[in-house]
Coordinates of C-alpha atoms and ligand atoms in Angstrom, one line a residue:
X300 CA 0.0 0.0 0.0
X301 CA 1.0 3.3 -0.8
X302 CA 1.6 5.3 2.4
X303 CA 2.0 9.2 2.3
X304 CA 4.9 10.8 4.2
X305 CA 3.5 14.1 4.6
X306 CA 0.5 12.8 7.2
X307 CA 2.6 10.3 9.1
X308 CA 5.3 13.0 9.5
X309 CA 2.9 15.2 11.3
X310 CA 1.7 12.2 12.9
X311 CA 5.0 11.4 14.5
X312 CA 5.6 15.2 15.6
X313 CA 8.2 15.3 17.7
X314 CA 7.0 18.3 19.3
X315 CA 5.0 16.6 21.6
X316 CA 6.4 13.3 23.0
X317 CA 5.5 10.0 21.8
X318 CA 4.4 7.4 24.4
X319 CA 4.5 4.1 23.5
X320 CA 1.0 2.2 23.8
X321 CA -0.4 -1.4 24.2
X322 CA 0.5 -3.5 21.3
X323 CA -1.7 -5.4 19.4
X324 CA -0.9 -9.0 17.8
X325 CA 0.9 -8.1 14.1
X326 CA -1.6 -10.5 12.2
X327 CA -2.1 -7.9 9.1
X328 CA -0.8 -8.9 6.0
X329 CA 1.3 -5.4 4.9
X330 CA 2.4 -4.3 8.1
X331 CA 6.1 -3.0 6.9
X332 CA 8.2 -3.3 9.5
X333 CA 6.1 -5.3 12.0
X334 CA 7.4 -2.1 15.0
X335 CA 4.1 -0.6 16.4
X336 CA 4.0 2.5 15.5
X337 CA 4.0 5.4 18.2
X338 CA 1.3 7.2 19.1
X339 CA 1.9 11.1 19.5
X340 CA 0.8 12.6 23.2
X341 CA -1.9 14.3 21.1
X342 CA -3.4 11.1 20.1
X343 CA -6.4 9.8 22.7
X344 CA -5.5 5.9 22.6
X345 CA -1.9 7.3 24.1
X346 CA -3.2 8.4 26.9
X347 CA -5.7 7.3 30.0
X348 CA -9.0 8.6 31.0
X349 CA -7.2 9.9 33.8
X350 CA -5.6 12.0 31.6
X351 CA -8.3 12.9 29.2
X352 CA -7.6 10.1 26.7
X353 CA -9.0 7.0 26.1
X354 CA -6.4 4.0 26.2
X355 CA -7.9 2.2 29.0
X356 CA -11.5 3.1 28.4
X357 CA -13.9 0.3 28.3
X358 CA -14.4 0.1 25.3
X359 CA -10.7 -0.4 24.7
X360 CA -9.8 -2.9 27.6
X361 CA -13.0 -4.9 26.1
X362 CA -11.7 -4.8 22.6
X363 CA -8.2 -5.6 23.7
X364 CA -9.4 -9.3 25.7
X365 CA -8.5 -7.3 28.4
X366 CA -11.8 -8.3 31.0
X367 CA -10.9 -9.2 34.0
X368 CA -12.8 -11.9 36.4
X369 CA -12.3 -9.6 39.5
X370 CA -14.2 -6.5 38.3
X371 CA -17.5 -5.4 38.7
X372 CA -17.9 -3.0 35.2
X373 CA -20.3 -3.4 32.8
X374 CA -19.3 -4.4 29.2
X375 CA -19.1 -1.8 27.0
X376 CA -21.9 -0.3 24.3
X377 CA -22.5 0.8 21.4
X378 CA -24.9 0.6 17.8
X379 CA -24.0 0.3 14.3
X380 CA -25.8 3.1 12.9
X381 CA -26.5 4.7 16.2
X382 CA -26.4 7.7 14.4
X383 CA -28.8 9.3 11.9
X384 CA -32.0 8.9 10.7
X385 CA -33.3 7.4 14.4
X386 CA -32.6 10.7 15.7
X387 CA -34.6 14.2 15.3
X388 CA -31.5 16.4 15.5
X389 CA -29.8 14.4 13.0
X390 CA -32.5 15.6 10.7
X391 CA -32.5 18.8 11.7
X392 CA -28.3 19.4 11.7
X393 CA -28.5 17.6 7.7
X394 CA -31.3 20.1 6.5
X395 CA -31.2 19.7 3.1
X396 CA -27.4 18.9 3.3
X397 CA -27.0 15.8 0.5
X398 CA -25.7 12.7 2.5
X399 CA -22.7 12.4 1.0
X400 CA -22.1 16.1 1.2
X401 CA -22.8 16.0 5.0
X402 CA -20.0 13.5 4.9
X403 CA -17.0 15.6 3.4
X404 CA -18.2 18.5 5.4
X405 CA -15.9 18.2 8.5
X406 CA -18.0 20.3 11.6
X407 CA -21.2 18.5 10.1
X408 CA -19.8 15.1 10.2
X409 CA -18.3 15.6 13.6
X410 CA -21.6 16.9 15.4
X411 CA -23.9 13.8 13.7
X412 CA -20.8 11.4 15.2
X413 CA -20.9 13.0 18.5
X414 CA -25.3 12.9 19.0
X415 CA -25.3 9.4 19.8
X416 CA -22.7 9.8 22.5
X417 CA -24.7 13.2 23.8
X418 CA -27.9 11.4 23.9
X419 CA -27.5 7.4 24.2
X420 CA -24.2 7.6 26.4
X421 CA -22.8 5.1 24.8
X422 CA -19.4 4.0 24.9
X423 CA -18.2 4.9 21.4
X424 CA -18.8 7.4 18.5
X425 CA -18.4 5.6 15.0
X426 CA -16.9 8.2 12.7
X427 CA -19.9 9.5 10.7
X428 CA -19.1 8.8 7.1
X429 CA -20.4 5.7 4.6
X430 CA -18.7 2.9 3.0
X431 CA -18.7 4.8 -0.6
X432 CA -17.5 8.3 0.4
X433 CA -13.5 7.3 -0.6
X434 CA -14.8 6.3 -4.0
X435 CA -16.4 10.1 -4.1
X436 CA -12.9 11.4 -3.1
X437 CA -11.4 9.5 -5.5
X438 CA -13.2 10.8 -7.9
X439 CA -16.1 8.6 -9.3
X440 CA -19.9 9.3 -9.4
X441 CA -21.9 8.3 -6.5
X442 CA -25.2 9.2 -4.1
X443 CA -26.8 8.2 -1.2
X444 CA -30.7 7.9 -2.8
X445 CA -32.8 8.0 0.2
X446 CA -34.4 4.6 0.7
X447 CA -32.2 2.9 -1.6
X448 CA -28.7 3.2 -0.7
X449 CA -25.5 4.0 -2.4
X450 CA -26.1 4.1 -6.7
X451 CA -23.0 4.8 -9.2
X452 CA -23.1 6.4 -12.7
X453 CA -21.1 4.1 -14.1
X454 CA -21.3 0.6 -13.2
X455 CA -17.8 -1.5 -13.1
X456 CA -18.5 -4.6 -15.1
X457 CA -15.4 -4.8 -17.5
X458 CA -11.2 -5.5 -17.4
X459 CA -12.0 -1.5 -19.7
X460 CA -14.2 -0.5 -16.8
X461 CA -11.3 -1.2 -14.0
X462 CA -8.7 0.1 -16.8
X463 CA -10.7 3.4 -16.4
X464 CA -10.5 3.5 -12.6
X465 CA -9.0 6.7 -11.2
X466 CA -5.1 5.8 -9.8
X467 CA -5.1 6.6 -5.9
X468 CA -2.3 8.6 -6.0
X469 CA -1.6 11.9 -4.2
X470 CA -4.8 13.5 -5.4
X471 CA -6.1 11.0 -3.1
X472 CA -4.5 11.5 0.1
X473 CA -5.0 15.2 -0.4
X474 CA -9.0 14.4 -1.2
X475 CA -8.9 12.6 2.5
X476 CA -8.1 16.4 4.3
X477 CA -11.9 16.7 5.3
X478 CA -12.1 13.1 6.5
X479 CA -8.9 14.1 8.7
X480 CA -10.2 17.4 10.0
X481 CA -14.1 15.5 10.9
X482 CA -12.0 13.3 12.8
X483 CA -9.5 15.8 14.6
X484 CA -13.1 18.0 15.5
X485 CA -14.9 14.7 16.9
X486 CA -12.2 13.3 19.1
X487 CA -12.0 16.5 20.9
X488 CA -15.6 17.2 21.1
X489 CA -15.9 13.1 22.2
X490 CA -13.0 13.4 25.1
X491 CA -12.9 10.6 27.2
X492 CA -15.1 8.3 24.9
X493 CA -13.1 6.2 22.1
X494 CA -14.0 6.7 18.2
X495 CA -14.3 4.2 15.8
X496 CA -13.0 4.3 12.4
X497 CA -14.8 2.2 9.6
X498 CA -14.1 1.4 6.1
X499 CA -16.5 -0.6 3.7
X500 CA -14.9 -4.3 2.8
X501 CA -13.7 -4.8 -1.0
X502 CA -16.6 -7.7 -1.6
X503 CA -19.3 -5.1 0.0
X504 CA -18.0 -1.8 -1.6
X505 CA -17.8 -3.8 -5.0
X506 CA -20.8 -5.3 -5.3
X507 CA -22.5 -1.5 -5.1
X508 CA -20.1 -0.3 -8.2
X509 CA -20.4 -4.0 -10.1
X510 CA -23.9 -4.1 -9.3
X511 CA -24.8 -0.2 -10.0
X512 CA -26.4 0.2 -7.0
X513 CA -27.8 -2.1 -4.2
X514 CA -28.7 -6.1 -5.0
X515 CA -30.4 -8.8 -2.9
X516 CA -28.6 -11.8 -4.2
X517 CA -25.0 -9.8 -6.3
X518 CA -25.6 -12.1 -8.6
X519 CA -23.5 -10.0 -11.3
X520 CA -20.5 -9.4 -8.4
X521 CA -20.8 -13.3 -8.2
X522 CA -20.8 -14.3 -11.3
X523 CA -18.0 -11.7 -12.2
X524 CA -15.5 -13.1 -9.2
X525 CA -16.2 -16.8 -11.3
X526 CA -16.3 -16.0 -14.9
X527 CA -13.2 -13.4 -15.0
X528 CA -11.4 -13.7 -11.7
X529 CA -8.6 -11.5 -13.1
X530 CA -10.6 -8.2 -13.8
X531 CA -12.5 -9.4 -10.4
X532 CA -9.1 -9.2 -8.4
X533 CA -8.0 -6.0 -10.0
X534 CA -10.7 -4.5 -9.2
X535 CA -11.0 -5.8 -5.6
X536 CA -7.4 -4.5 -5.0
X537 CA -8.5 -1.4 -5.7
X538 CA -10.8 -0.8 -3.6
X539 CA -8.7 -2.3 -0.6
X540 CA -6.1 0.1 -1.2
X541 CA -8.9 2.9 -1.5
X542 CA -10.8 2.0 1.9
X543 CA -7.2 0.8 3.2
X544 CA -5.8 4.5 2.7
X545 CA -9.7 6.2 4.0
X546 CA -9.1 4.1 7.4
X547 CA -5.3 5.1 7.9
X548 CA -6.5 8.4 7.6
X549 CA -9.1 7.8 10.6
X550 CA -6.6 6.6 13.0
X551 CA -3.9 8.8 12.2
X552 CA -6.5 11.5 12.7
X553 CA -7.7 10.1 16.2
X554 CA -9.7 6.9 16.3
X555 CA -8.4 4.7 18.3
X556 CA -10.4 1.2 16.9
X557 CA -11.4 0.2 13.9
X558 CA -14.5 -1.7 12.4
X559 CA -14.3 -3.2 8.5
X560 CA -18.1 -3.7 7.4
X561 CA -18.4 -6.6 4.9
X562 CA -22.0 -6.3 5.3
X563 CA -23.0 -8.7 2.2
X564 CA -20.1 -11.2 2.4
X565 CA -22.9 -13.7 4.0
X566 CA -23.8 -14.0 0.4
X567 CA -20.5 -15.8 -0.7
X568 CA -19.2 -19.4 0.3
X569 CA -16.5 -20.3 2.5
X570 CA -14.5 -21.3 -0.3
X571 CA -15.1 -18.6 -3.1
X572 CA -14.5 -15.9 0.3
X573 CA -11.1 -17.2 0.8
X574 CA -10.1 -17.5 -2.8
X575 CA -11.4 -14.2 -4.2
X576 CA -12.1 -12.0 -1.0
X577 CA -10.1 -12.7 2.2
X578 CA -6.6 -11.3 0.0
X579 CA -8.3 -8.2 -0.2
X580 CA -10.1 -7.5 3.3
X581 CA -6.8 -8.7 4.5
X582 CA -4.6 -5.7 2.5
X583 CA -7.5 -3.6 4.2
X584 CA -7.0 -4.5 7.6
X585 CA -3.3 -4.4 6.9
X586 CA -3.4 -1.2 6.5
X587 CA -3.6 -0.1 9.8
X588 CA -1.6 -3.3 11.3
X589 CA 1.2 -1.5 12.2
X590 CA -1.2 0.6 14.6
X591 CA -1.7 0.3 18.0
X592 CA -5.9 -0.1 17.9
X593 CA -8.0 -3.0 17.7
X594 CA -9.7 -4.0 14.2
X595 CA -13.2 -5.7 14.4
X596 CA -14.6 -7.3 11.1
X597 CA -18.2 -7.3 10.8
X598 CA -20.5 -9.4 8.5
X599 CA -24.5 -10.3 8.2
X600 CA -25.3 -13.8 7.9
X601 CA -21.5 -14.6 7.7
X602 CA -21.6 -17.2 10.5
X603 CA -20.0 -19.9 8.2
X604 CA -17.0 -17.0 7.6
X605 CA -16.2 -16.3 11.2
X606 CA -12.7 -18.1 11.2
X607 CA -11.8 -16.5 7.7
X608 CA -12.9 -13.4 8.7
X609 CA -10.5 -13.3 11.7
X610 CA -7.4 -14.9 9.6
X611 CA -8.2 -12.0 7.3
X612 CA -6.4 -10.2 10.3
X613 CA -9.0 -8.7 12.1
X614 CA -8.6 -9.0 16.7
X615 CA -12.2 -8.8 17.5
X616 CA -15.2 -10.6 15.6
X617 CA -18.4 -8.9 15.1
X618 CA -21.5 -11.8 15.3
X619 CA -24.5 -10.5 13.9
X620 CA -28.1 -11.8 15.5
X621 CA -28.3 -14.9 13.5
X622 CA -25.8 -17.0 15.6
X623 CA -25.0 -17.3 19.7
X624 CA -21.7 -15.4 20.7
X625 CA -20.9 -18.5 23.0
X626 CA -21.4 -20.3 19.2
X627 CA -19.5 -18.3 17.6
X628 CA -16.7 -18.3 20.2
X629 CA -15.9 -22.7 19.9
X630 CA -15.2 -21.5 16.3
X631 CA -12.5 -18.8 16.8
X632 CA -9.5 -19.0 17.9
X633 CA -9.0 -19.0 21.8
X634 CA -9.1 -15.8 23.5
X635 CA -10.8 -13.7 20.5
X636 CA -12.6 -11.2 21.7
X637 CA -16.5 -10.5 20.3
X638 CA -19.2 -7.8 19.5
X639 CA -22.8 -8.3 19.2
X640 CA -25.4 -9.3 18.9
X641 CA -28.6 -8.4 20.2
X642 CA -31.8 -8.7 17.7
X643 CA -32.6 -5.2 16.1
X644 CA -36.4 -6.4 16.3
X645 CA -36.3 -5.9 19.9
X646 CA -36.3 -2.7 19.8
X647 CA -40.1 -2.8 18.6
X648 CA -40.7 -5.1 21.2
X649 CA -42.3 -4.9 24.5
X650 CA -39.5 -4.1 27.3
X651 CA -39.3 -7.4 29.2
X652 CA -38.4 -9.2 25.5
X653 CA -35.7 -6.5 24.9
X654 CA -34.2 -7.1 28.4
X655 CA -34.6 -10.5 28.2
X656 CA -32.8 -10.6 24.7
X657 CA -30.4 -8.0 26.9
X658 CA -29.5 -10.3 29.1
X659 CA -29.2 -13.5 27.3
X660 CA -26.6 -11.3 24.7
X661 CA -24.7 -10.8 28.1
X662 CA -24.2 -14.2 29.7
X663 CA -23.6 -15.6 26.0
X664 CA -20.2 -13.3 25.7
X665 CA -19.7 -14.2 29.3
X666 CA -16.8 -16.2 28.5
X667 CA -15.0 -14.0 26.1
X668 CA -11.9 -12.4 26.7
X669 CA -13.5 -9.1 25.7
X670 CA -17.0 -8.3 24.8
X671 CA -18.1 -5.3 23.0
X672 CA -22.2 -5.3 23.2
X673 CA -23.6 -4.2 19.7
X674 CA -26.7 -4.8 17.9
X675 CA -26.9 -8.1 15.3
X676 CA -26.8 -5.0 12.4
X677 CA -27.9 -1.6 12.3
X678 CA -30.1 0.4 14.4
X679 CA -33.3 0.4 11.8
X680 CA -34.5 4.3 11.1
X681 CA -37.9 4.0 12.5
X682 CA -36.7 3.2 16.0
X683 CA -37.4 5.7 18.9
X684 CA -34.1 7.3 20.8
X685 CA -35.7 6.9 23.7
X686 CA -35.7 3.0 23.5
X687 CA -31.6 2.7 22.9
X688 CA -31.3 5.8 25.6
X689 CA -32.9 3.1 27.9
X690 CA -30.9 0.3 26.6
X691 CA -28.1 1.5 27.4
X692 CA -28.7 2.4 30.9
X693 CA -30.2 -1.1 31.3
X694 CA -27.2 -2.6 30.2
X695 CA -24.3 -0.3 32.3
X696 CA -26.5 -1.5 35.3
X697 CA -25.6 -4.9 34.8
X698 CA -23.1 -6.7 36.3
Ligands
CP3_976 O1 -23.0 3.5 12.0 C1 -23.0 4.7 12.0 O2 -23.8 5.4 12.6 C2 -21.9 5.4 11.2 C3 -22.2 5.8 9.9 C4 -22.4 4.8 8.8 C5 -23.3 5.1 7.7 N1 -23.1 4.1 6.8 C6 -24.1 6.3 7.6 C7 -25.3 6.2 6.7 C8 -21.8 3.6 8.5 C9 -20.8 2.9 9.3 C10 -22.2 3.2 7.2 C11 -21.7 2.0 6.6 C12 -22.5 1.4 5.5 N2 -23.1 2.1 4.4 C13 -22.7 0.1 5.2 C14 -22.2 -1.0 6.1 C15 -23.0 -1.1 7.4 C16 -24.3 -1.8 7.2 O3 -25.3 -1.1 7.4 O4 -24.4 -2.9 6.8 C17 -23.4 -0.1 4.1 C18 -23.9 -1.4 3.5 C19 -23.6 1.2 3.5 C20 -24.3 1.6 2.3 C21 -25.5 2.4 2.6 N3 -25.5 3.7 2.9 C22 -26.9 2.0 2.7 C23 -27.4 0.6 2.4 C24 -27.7 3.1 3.1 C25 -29.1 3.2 3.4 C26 -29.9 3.8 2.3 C27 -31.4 4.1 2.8 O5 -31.8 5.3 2.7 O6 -32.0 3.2 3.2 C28 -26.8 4.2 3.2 C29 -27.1 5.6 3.6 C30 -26.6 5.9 5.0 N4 -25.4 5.7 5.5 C31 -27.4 6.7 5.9 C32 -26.5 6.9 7.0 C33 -26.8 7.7 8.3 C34 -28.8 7.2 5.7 C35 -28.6 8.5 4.9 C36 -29.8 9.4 5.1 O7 -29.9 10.1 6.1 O8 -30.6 9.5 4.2

């Protein structure tokens, strides 16, 4: 992967003194030298809560394996998607703003990453952004159509279509300025509490620009993986470098974890993920390897992938609703921490289902070395605030 001097030379700022952090096992594929990198003072994973960071927040120790038997906190919260259309200043701060504007637009994408946190006190912020803004910064045609999801001009469906790909040079790293300034104004609006950085997966990113838009079965992504694996891979390897490069940026800028969505990867088989997919997820998570923060890997209906999901060098394995997190923990390897999983359709239940569903989440990722509660996939649009306000506070009162 390419990496840009300019941003880590700031990055490593002498100015201000670096302090070495917990490492991380070096599983990613393109870490170059295999050193941790150092986190500069001004970073928030350098530093404790005591001292305004967040190194050993919850969160953090969770992600890290780091639970202890002795200790009477609650495992840590927070919801994929917990911000946006849920919440009635969300709507109001976007206006008219287009969604994908909102997301280049660094004081607006910092205040919609920091409601959640205001109103849910949750235990992270994910960075505000979507899976398709680097291709907008690289360059191609994109929207957000409300209701549908991400649509491209130009579908990719030919070895002349990925010839015509922008290169990711400089241009790009320049183009991710706004997605480092968002960051830089949310960490020190957030404080204390950690931010998550996300990128989209090559498979799930790809399918939208093979596909044109969103598909229920990526039959086209499919059949393009089989019938010309070479344009397939060229393509792939694209995009890993693209959301590869978009999550650097996140973590140099301040997050201090990491979350790679493959959100449609359930649709592929064990086989066809490791021989066309896994490579590229794997250059993703690589990315940031040599990086002191924890990288989850998240899929829906990927319970047959768990174990290539985590070789794909990911420390923590998000479990969507579909399988038990005691399950899913006989199939990874010992001592992996988890996230998840609770049912989104509790939260258009009656209470005593959703605490029940609560509660049985909690003593299923009793036995992991770290668990990270989450929802099974996004918080749906139609749900009221107040019920994930209350769901939170439900869960920090357990024990
Ligand atoms: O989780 C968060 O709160 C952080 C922000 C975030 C968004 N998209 C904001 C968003 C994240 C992490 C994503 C990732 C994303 N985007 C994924 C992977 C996660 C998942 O849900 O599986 C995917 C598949 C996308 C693509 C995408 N973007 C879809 C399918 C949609 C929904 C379209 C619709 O209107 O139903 C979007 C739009 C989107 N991304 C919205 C938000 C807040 C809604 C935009 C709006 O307000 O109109």
């Amino acid at each position: 992967m390419a990496q840009n001097s300019t941003s880590e030379q700031v990055f490593r700022d002498s100015a201000s003194e670096p302090t070495p952090v917990p490492t991380l096992p070096q599983v990613g594929a393109s870490s170059r030298t295999g050193d941790p990198v150092l986190l500069p003072f001004s970073h928030p994973a350098a530093r404790p809560v005591a001292d305004g960071g967040v190194s050993d927040a919850p969160l953090l120790r969770h992600l890290r394996g780091e639970r202890s038997e002795s200790e009477d906190t609650p495992a840590p919260v927070w919801f994929m998607r917990q911000a946006g259309r849920s919440l009635p200043e969300y709507r109001e701060a976007r206006g008219t703003t287009a969604m994908l504007d909102a997301c280049v637009t660094p004081a607006l994408a910092a205040e919609i990453t920091v409601q959640p946190v205001r109103r849910h006190r949750v235990d992270a912020g994910i960075f505000f952004s979507d899976i398709v803004v680097p291709a907008r910064l690289a360059g191609l045609g994109v929207e957000i159509r409300p209701g549908v999801g991400p649509v491209f001009d130009h579908p990719i469906r030919t070895a002349a279509d990925v010839d015509a790909l922008p290169p990711l040079g400089d241009d790009y790293e320049a183009a991710l300025d706004p997605i480092r300034e968002a960051v830089g104004l949310t960490v020190a609006e957030l404080g204390t509490t950690p931010l998550i950085g996300f990128a989209g997966a090559p498979f799930t990113v790809a399918s939208y620009m093979v596909e044109g838009g969103p598909s229920r079965d990526h039959l086209r992504t499919r059949a393009l993986m089989r019938s010309e694996p070479e344009t397939w891979h060229r393509l792939a390897s694209w995009v890993a470098e693209l959301s590869g490069r978009f999550l650097r940026a996140q973590v140099l800028a301040g997050a201090s974890a990491v979350q790679l969505f493959d959100s449609w990867v359930g649709a592929l088989g064990a086989d066809l993920y490791r021989e066309a997919v896994l490579p590229h997820s794997a250059e993703v998570l690589g990315a940031v390897a040599d990086l002191p923060v924890p990288r989850i890997h998240f899929g829906v209906g990927a319970a047959h992938l768990l174990r290539p999901m985590h070789e794909a060098g990911a420390t923590v394995v998000g479990v969507d609703h579909r399988m038990r997190l005691d399950e899913a923990l006989e199939i990874l390897p010992e001592g992996t921490p988890v996230q998840g999983n609770i049912d989104p359709a509790v939260l258009f239940t009656a209470e005593e289902v959703r605490y029940a569903e609560a509660r049985a989440v909690l003593a299923a990722g009793a036995g992991a070395s770290g668990h990270v509660v989450n929802l099974g996939h996004g918080v749906p649009p139609e749900t009221d605030p107040q019920v994930l306000t209350d769901l939170v506070a439900f869960l920090h009162a357990q024990r």
